[in-house]
């Protein structure tokens, strides 16, 4: 175990949400051990702004609920406490867990409901960079698993044997790619080798979890690198054959995509927006995944564009868990993009009022703008529609 005192690390209470501090302090005053844990400690170490703040404690879920009137217990596989604060802040509180008992013939983790010690809890986490604790009692960082070393080396490494950790929970492979891409870290050699060897185990994971993690990959501001790592690891071929075939040159290319790089060019524009604080909605992201394929089918001039969209979406977006509502929005956006493209080539003095009045007009125009930027198109067409 390595303990870094306050002068040896950059984690500061100033950057911890007020609700999380209140939970930590109340648990500590009630006589419980309580640490800030996981991604929030990692991000504070990297001087990034955490998305949320999770806490781990010696208090049992029912004890946490007694301390906080604004607390709800959730979860079946493992009981968690959610403490709600005004403004929508939710602090997740978990009790220290120990290493689960596994069937050596089938390592898939189906039950994780045994309480343990802080050290046991650290070792049952997925990656070393997510295994750090911040102690509110003395403002130290506690490192049982070598997380500080790997943050400094900018490495994503599983805690203990990677083959075992990925077989326990195959979704961890997608999470490794998420952390490597958004943090610009390298995946450690053994961890990467294990991912490539057990990639087919991803089909053992609950489909909704896989779909949610895949969609999140596109939202982190590093979708280009995430897609590359998905492909190089073999996970993309396992999960989404349409995108895999596109990346490997199978099928036709459109005039807008002679080198087969359009998808990366589109995603690069989205990454720029995400990193500027303009997080795109998922239907917009799904549109960009489909657009290169549709253009190869001459989407802008095809006789049945709605059918083209529907058939492709049913095949290519299933892996991302797109809902029927998402599918409908994707169809609306892409059909509007087609109208934008056609309208820009015509000599009408004004844009069609019916399209301008649609609730999805601005979002569709964003898709069109990204397309024009990625292909070097005429951005004056946007002014024609906005005007």
Short mmCIF file of C-alpha atoms in Angstrom, two decimals:
data_model
loop_
_atom_site.label_atom_id
_atom_site.label_comp_id
_atom_site.label_asym_id
_atom_site.label_seq_id
_atom_site.Cartn_x
_atom_site.Cartn_y
_atom_site.Cartn_z
CA UNK A 1 0.00 0.00 0.00
CA UNK A 2 1.18 3.49 -0.83
CA UNK A 3 -0.21 6.56 0.96
CA UNK A 4 0.35 10.01 -0.51
CA UNK A 5 -0.08 12.84 1.98
CA UNK A 6 -1.66 16.15 0.98
CA UNK A 7 1.58 17.69 -0.28
CA UNK A 8 2.29 14.72 -2.58
CA UNK A 9 -0.79 14.79 -4.81
CA UNK A 10 -2.96 17.33 -6.68
CA UNK A 11 -6.40 16.20 -5.41
CA UNK A 12 -8.11 19.12 -3.66
CA UNK A 13 -11.42 19.52 -1.82
CA UNK A 14 -11.97 22.72 -3.79
CA UNK A 15 -12.83 20.65 -6.87
CA UNK A 16 -15.05 18.07 -5.15
CA UNK A 17 -18.80 18.65 -5.45
CA UNK A 18 -20.46 19.97 -2.30
CA UNK A 19 -22.84 17.02 -2.06
CA UNK A 20 -19.98 14.52 -2.15
CA UNK A 21 -18.14 16.43 0.58
CA UNK A 22 -21.27 16.45 2.76
CA UNK A 23 -21.66 12.68 2.37
CA UNK A 24 -18.00 12.00 3.12
CA UNK A 25 -17.98 14.22 6.20
CA UNK A 26 -21.22 12.88 7.64
CA UNK A 27 -20.12 9.26 7.21
CA UNK A 28 -16.77 10.09 8.83
CA UNK A 29 -18.40 11.90 11.78
CA UNK A 30 -20.72 8.90 12.27
CA UNK A 31 -17.69 6.70 12.82
CA UNK A 32 -17.50 5.06 9.39
CA UNK A 33 -14.54 4.87 7.02
CA UNK A 34 -15.43 6.75 3.85
CA UNK A 35 -13.37 7.46 0.73
CA UNK A 36 -13.88 9.20 -2.56
CA UNK A 37 -13.12 6.51 -5.12
CA UNK A 38 -12.65 5.62 -8.76
CA UNK A 39 -12.90 7.90 -11.77
CA UNK A 40 -13.34 11.09 -9.76
CA UNK A 41 -10.02 10.59 -7.94
CA UNK A 42 -8.34 9.66 -11.24
CA UNK A 43 -9.71 12.76 -12.98
CA UNK A 44 -8.76 15.07 -10.11
CA UNK A 45 -5.26 13.58 -10.23
CA UNK A 46 -5.16 14.49 -13.95
CA UNK A 47 -6.64 17.95 -13.26
CA UNK A 48 -9.76 17.06 -15.22
CA UNK A 49 -13.33 17.84 -14.14
CA UNK A 50 -15.07 14.64 -12.96
CA UNK A 51 -18.52 13.83 -14.33
CA UNK A 52 -19.65 12.46 -10.97
CA UNK A 53 -18.36 11.55 -7.54
CA UNK A 54 -18.62 8.04 -6.10
CA UNK A 55 -17.99 7.11 -2.48
CA UNK A 56 -17.08 3.80 -0.85
CA UNK A 57 -17.56 3.20 2.85
CA UNK A 58 -17.57 0.70 5.69
CA UNK A 59 -21.24 1.61 6.36
CA UNK A 60 -23.83 -0.88 5.17
CA UNK A 61 -26.53 0.39 2.77
CA UNK A 62 -29.19 0.52 5.51
CA UNK A 63 -26.81 2.53 7.72
CA UNK A 64 -26.25 5.02 4.90
CA UNK A 65 -30.00 5.38 4.44
CA UNK A 66 -30.45 6.17 8.15
CA UNK A 67 -27.89 8.97 7.91
CA UNK A 68 -29.46 10.65 4.87
CA UNK A 69 -33.17 11.37 4.52
CA UNK A 70 -32.58 12.11 0.85
CA UNK A 71 -31.24 8.57 0.20
CA UNK A 72 -32.62 5.73 -1.93
CA UNK A 73 -31.29 2.18 -2.08
CA UNK A 74 -31.01 0.65 -5.55
CA UNK A 75 -29.57 -2.45 -7.21
CA UNK A 76 -30.05 -6.18 -7.01
CA UNK A 77 -26.61 -7.65 -7.73
CA UNK A 78 -25.13 -5.23 -5.19
CA UNK A 79 -27.06 -2.74 -3.07
CA UNK A 80 -26.05 0.88 -3.58
CA UNK A 81 -27.18 4.08 -1.90
CA UNK A 82 -28.01 7.13 -4.00
CA UNK A 83 -28.00 10.37 -2.02
CA UNK A 84 -29.94 13.09 -3.83
CA UNK A 85 -29.23 16.82 -3.57
CA UNK A 86 -30.85 19.91 -5.07
CA UNK A 87 -29.82 20.73 -8.61
CA UNK A 88 -29.88 17.09 -9.67
CA UNK A 89 -26.63 16.08 -7.95
CA UNK A 90 -26.62 12.38 -7.02
CA UNK A 91 -23.82 10.87 -4.96
CA UNK A 92 -23.47 7.09 -5.24
CA UNK A 93 -22.36 5.32 -2.07
CA UNK A 94 -21.23 1.68 -2.03
CA UNK A 95 -20.07 -0.54 0.82
CA UNK A 96 -16.56 -2.01 0.58
CA UNK A 97 -16.76 -5.28 -1.38
CA UNK A 98 -14.50 -8.31 -1.33
CA UNK A 99 -13.32 -10.51 -4.18
CA UNK A 100 -16.26 -12.66 -5.33
CA UNK A 101 -16.13 -16.44 -5.34
CA UNK A 102 -15.83 -17.62 -8.96
CA UNK A 103 -16.51 -20.88 -10.74
CA UNK A 104 -13.15 -21.79 -12.31
CA UNK A 105 -14.94 -23.33 -15.29
CA UNK A 106 -16.95 -20.16 -15.93
CA UNK A 107 -15.44 -16.94 -14.60
CA UNK A 108 -18.37 -14.71 -15.64
CA UNK A 109 -19.32 -12.56 -12.64
CA UNK A 110 -23.01 -13.09 -11.80
CA UNK A 111 -22.99 -12.19 -8.11
CA UNK A 112 -20.95 -9.47 -6.39
CA UNK A 113 -22.75 -9.06 -3.12
CA UNK A 114 -20.18 -9.74 -0.39
CA UNK A 115 -18.85 -6.97 1.83
CA UNK A 116 -15.12 -6.65 2.51
CA UNK A 117 -12.23 -4.40 3.54
CA UNK A 118 -10.85 -1.29 1.78
CA UNK A 119 -7.94 -3.31 0.36
CA UNK A 120 -10.24 -6.06 -0.90
CA UNK A 121 -12.48 -3.43 -2.48
CA UNK A 122 -9.53 -1.84 -4.27
CA UNK A 123 -8.39 -5.17 -5.71
CA UNK A 124 -11.81 -6.11 -7.06
CA UNK A 125 -12.00 -2.95 -9.21
CA UNK A 126 -11.32 -3.07 -12.94
CA UNK A 127 -8.27 -0.92 -13.71
CA UNK A 128 -5.45 0.41 -11.55
CA UNK A 129 -6.22 4.01 -12.48
CA UNK A 130 -9.72 3.54 -11.03
CA UNK A 131 -8.53 1.93 -7.78
CA UNK A 132 -7.44 5.04 -5.85
CA UNK A 133 -9.08 6.28 -2.63
CA UNK A 134 -9.18 9.86 -1.33
CA UNK A 135 -9.42 10.00 2.48
CA UNK A 136 -11.37 13.03 3.74
CA UNK A 137 -10.02 12.55 7.28
CA UNK A 138 -6.46 13.56 6.43
CA UNK A 139 -6.70 14.51 2.71
CA UNK A 140 -4.42 11.67 1.64
CA UNK A 141 -4.63 9.42 -1.44
CA UNK A 142 -4.45 5.68 -0.73
CA UNK A 143 -3.11 3.41 -3.47
CA UNK A 144 -3.27 -0.36 -3.01
CA UNK A 145 -3.00 -1.28 -6.71
CA UNK A 146 -0.35 0.90 -8.38
CA UNK A 147 -2.82 3.39 -9.79
CA UNK A 148 -0.62 6.43 -9.16
CA UNK A 149 2.23 4.80 -11.10
CA UNK A 150 -0.03 4.07 -14.07
CA UNK A 151 -1.57 7.54 -14.08
CA UNK A 152 1.94 8.96 -14.22
CA UNK A 153 2.87 6.53 -17.02
CA UNK A 154 -0.50 7.18 -18.76
CA UNK A 155 -1.30 3.48 -18.94
CA UNK A 156 -4.57 1.51 -18.71
CA UNK A 157 -3.85 -1.74 -16.88
CA UNK A 158 -6.20 -4.26 -15.29
CA UNK A 159 -5.85 -5.02 -11.60
CA UNK A 160 -4.38 -8.53 -11.45
CA UNK A 161 -4.61 -11.00 -14.36
CA UNK A 162 -6.31 -9.38 -17.39
CA UNK A 163 -7.62 -12.68 -18.83
CA UNK A 164 -9.46 -13.35 -15.57
CA UNK A 165 -10.76 -9.79 -15.22
CA UNK A 166 -12.17 -9.73 -18.77
CA UNK A 167 -13.76 -13.14 -18.39
CA UNK A 168 -15.37 -11.99 -15.14
CA UNK A 169 -16.90 -9.00 -16.93
CA UNK A 170 -16.24 -8.74 -20.70
CA UNK A 171 -17.66 -5.19 -20.83
CA UNK A 172 -14.41 -4.15 -19.17
CA UNK A 173 -12.79 -4.50 -22.61
CA UNK A 174 -14.95 -1.69 -23.96
CA UNK A 175 -14.27 0.34 -20.83
CA UNK A 176 -10.51 -0.09 -21.35
CA UNK A 177 -10.93 1.45 -24.79
CA UNK A 178 -13.05 4.26 -23.36
CA UNK A 179 -10.41 5.24 -20.81
CA UNK A 180 -7.53 4.89 -23.26
CA UNK A 181 -9.24 7.03 -25.88
CA UNK A 182 -10.67 9.82 -23.72
CA UNK A 183 -7.56 10.13 -21.50
CA UNK A 184 -5.12 9.56 -24.37
CA UNK A 185 -3.52 6.68 -22.44
CA UNK A 186 -1.94 3.52 -23.81
CA UNK A 187 -3.43 0.11 -23.03
CA UNK A 188 -0.75 -1.96 -21.27
CA UNK A 189 0.68 -4.84 -23.34
CA UNK A 190 -0.72 -7.79 -21.35
CA UNK A 191 -4.10 -6.09 -21.03
CA UNK A 192 -4.20 -5.49 -24.80
CA UNK A 193 -3.15 -9.06 -25.57
CA UNK A 194 -5.88 -10.44 -23.32
CA UNK A 195 -8.50 -8.23 -24.98
CA UNK A 196 -7.60 -9.57 -28.42
CA UNK A 197 -7.63 -13.18 -27.21
CA UNK A 198 -10.96 -13.13 -25.34
CA UNK A 199 -12.84 -10.64 -27.51
CA UNK A 200 -15.56 -13.20 -28.36
CA UNK A 201 -16.53 -13.28 -24.67
CA UNK A 202 -18.17 -9.89 -25.17
CA UNK A 203 -21.26 -11.82 -26.34
CA UNK A 204 -21.64 -13.23 -22.80
CA UNK A 205 -22.35 -9.78 -21.39
CA UNK A 206 -25.89 -8.42 -21.08
CA UNK A 207 -26.69 -6.74 -24.40
CA UNK A 208 -27.99 -3.47 -22.87
CA UNK A 209 -24.68 -2.94 -21.01
CA UNK A 210 -22.67 -3.51 -24.18
CA UNK A 211 -24.90 -1.17 -26.18
CA UNK A 212 -24.70 1.59 -23.57
CA UNK A 213 -20.91 1.42 -23.34
CA UNK A 214 -20.57 1.51 -27.14
CA UNK A 215 -22.76 4.60 -27.41
CA UNK A 216 -20.78 6.30 -24.65
CA UNK A 217 -17.59 5.76 -26.62
CA UNK A 218 -18.88 8.19 -29.23
CA UNK A 219 -19.68 10.89 -26.67
CA UNK A 220 -16.34 11.27 -24.90
CA UNK A 221 -14.69 13.63 -27.37
CA UNK A 222 -12.31 10.95 -28.67
CA UNK A 223 -14.54 8.85 -30.91
CA UNK A 224 -11.94 8.58 -33.68
CA UNK A 225 -9.39 6.91 -31.41
CA UNK A 226 -12.08 4.79 -29.75
CA UNK A 227 -13.25 3.45 -33.11
CA UNK A 228 -9.65 2.69 -34.11
CA UNK A 229 -9.02 0.75 -30.88
CA UNK A 230 -12.31 -1.11 -31.23
CA UNK A 231 -11.25 -2.19 -34.69
CA UNK A 232 -7.66 -3.10 -33.81
CA UNK A 233 -8.75 -5.14 -30.78
CA UNK A 234 -11.20 -7.18 -32.86
CA UNK A 235 -14.20 -6.04 -30.81
CA UNK A 236 -15.70 -4.07 -33.68
CA UNK A 237 -15.85 -7.15 -35.90
CA UNK A 238 -17.56 -9.02 -33.07
CA UNK A 239 -20.12 -6.29 -32.43
CA UNK A 240 -20.82 -4.33 -35.60
CA UNK A 241 -19.99 -5.89 -38.96
CA UNK A 242 -21.27 -2.98 -41.09
CA UNK A 243 -18.74 -0.55 -39.62
CA UNK A 244 -16.02 -3.20 -39.70
CA UNK A 245 -16.58 -3.84 -43.40
CA UNK A 246 -16.55 -0.12 -44.09
CA UNK A 247 -13.21 0.38 -42.34
CA UNK A 248 -11.68 -2.49 -44.28
CA UNK A 249 -12.73 -1.30 -47.71
CA UNK A 250 -15.56 -3.71 -48.41
CA UNK A 251 -18.21 -2.28 -50.74
CA UNK A 252 -18.49 0.87 -52.80
CA UNK A 253 -17.21 4.32 -51.95
CA UNK A 254 -19.03 7.53 -52.73
CA UNK A 255 -17.64 10.58 -54.48
CA UNK A 256 -17.50 12.22 -51.04
CA UNK A 257 -15.38 9.41 -49.63
CA UNK A 258 -12.82 8.24 -52.21
CA UNK A 259 -10.20 7.23 -49.59
CA UNK A 260 -12.62 5.64 -47.13
CA UNK A 261 -11.84 8.20 -44.42
CA UNK A 262 -15.16 10.06 -44.32
CA UNK A 263 -16.39 8.39 -41.13
CA UNK A 264 -13.25 9.46 -39.26
CA UNK A 265 -13.50 12.96 -40.74
CA UNK A 266 -17.10 13.25 -39.53
CA UNK A 267 -16.29 11.93 -36.07
CA UNK A 268 -13.28 14.28 -35.81
CA UNK A 269 -15.66 17.23 -36.25
CA UNK A 270 -17.91 15.83 -33.52
CA UNK A 271 -14.90 15.39 -31.23
CA UNK A 272 -14.01 19.05 -31.75
CA UNK A 273 -17.50 20.09 -30.70
CA UNK A 274 -17.52 17.74 -27.71
CA UNK A 275 -14.21 19.11 -26.47
CA UNK A 276 -15.61 22.63 -26.74
CA UNK A 277 -18.49 21.64 -24.46
CA UNK A 278 -21.08 20.97 -27.18
CA UNK A 279 -21.95 17.35 -26.45
CA UNK A 280 -23.97 15.96 -29.37
CA UNK A 281 -27.19 14.00 -28.96
CA UNK A 282 -27.02 10.32 -29.81
CA UNK A 283 -29.30 10.53 -32.88
CA UNK A 284 -26.84 13.01 -34.41
CA UNK A 285 -23.97 10.59 -33.74
CA UNK A 286 -25.94 7.72 -35.24
CA UNK A 287 -26.56 9.81 -38.37
CA UNK A 288 -22.84 10.25 -38.85
CA UNK A 289 -22.24 6.51 -38.50
CA UNK A 290 -24.75 5.84 -41.28
CA UNK A 291 -23.93 8.70 -43.64
CA UNK A 292 -20.85 7.22 -45.41
CA UNK A 293 -22.78 4.01 -46.17
CA UNK A 294 -25.82 5.92 -47.41
CA UNK A 295 -23.70 8.12 -49.67
CA UNK A 296 -22.22 4.99 -51.22
CA UNK A 297 -25.81 4.09 -52.17
CA UNK A 298 -26.28 7.53 -53.79
CA UNK A 299 -28.49 8.67 -50.96
CA UNK A 300 -28.84 12.26 -52.15
CA UNK A 301 -30.44 11.13 -55.43
CA UNK A 302 -31.94 7.72 -54.55
CA UNK A 303 -35.61 7.13 -55.28
CA UNK A 304 -36.40 5.57 -51.89
CA UNK A 305 -34.21 7.36 -49.32
CA UNK A 306 -36.42 6.55 -46.33
CA UNK A 307 -36.21 2.82 -47.05
CA UNK A 308 -32.42 3.05 -47.46
CA UNK A 309 -32.14 4.68 -44.04
CA UNK A 310 -34.47 2.23 -42.33
CA UNK A 311 -32.77 -0.88 -43.71
CA UNK A 312 -29.28 0.33 -42.82
CA UNK A 313 -30.28 1.60 -39.38
CA UNK A 314 -31.88 -1.72 -38.47
CA UNK A 315 -28.57 -3.43 -39.26
CA UNK A 316 -25.92 -0.95 -38.16
CA UNK A 317 -27.43 0.70 -35.08
CA UNK A 318 -28.54 -2.41 -33.22
CA UNK A 319 -25.10 -2.79 -31.62
CA UNK A 320 -25.47 0.72 -30.17
CA UNK A 321 -28.88 0.05 -28.66
CA UNK A 322 -30.67 2.74 -30.67
CA UNK A 323 -34.33 2.85 -29.61
CA UNK A 324 -37.24 3.07 -32.01
CA UNK A 325 -37.51 6.74 -31.04
CA UNK A 326 -33.83 7.22 -31.90
CA UNK A 327 -34.36 5.45 -35.23
CA UNK A 328 -37.24 7.76 -36.07
CA UNK A 329 -35.19 10.83 -35.24
CA UNK A 330 -32.26 9.55 -37.30
CA UNK A 331 -34.57 9.11 -40.28
CA UNK A 332 -35.96 12.64 -39.86
CA UNK A 333 -32.50 14.16 -39.58
CA UNK A 334 -31.04 12.36 -42.58
CA UNK A 335 -34.01 13.09 -44.81
CA UNK A 336 -33.68 16.75 -43.83
CA UNK A 337 -29.96 16.65 -44.69
CA UNK A 338 -30.91 15.35 -48.12
CA UNK A 339 -33.32 18.28 -48.50
CA UNK A 340 -30.60 20.71 -47.42
CA UNK A 341 -28.23 19.30 -50.01
CA UNK A 342 -30.80 19.43 -52.79
CA UNK A 343 -32.09 22.85 -51.77
CA UNK A 344 -28.60 24.32 -51.90
CA UNK A 345 -28.35 23.30 -55.56
CA UNK A 346 -31.60 24.96 -56.53
CA UNK A 347 -32.33 28.57 -57.24
CA UNK A 348 -35.26 29.05 -54.84
CA UNK A 349 -35.21 32.43 -53.19
CA UNK A 350 -36.46 31.13 -49.85
CA UNK A 351 -36.17 27.85 -47.98
CA UNK A 352 -39.34 25.72 -47.56
CA UNK A 353 -41.20 27.01 -44.51
CA UNK A 354 -42.51 23.56 -43.61
CA UNK A 355 -38.99 22.26 -43.08
CA UNK A 356 -37.89 25.37 -41.21
CA UNK A 357 -40.72 24.82 -38.72
CA UNK A 358 -39.75 21.25 -37.84
CA UNK A 359 -38.61 20.64 -34.25
CA UNK A 360 -35.52 18.83 -35.54
CA UNK A 361 -34.48 21.55 -38.01
CA UNK A 362 -31.52 22.90 -35.98
CA UNK A 363 -30.21 19.43 -35.18
CA UNK A 364 -30.46 18.37 -38.81
CA UNK A 365 -28.65 21.52 -39.89
CA UNK A 366 -25.85 20.60 -37.45
CA UNK A 367 -25.52 17.22 -39.18
CA UNK A 368 -25.36 18.98 -42.54
CA UNK A 369 -22.78 21.46 -41.24
CA UNK A 370 -20.56 18.61 -40.00
CA UNK A 371 -20.92 16.90 -43.36
CA UNK A 372 -19.92 20.07 -45.25
CA UNK A 373 -16.94 20.68 -42.97
CA UNK A 374 -15.75 17.09 -43.30
CA UNK A 375 -16.04 17.05 -47.09
CA UNK A 376 -14.87 20.59 -47.80
CA UNK A 377 -18.34 21.60 -48.98
CA UNK A 378 -19.74 25.06 -49.49
CA UNK A 379 -20.68 26.41 -46.05
CA UNK A 380 -22.66 29.23 -47.66
CA UNK A 381 -25.44 26.68 -48.09
CA UNK A 382 -25.99 26.89 -44.33
CA UNK A 383 -26.66 30.62 -44.53
CA UNK A 384 -29.18 30.01 -47.30
CA UNK A 385 -31.14 27.74 -44.98
CA UNK A 386 -30.67 29.88 -41.88
CA UNK A 387 -31.54 33.04 -43.71
#
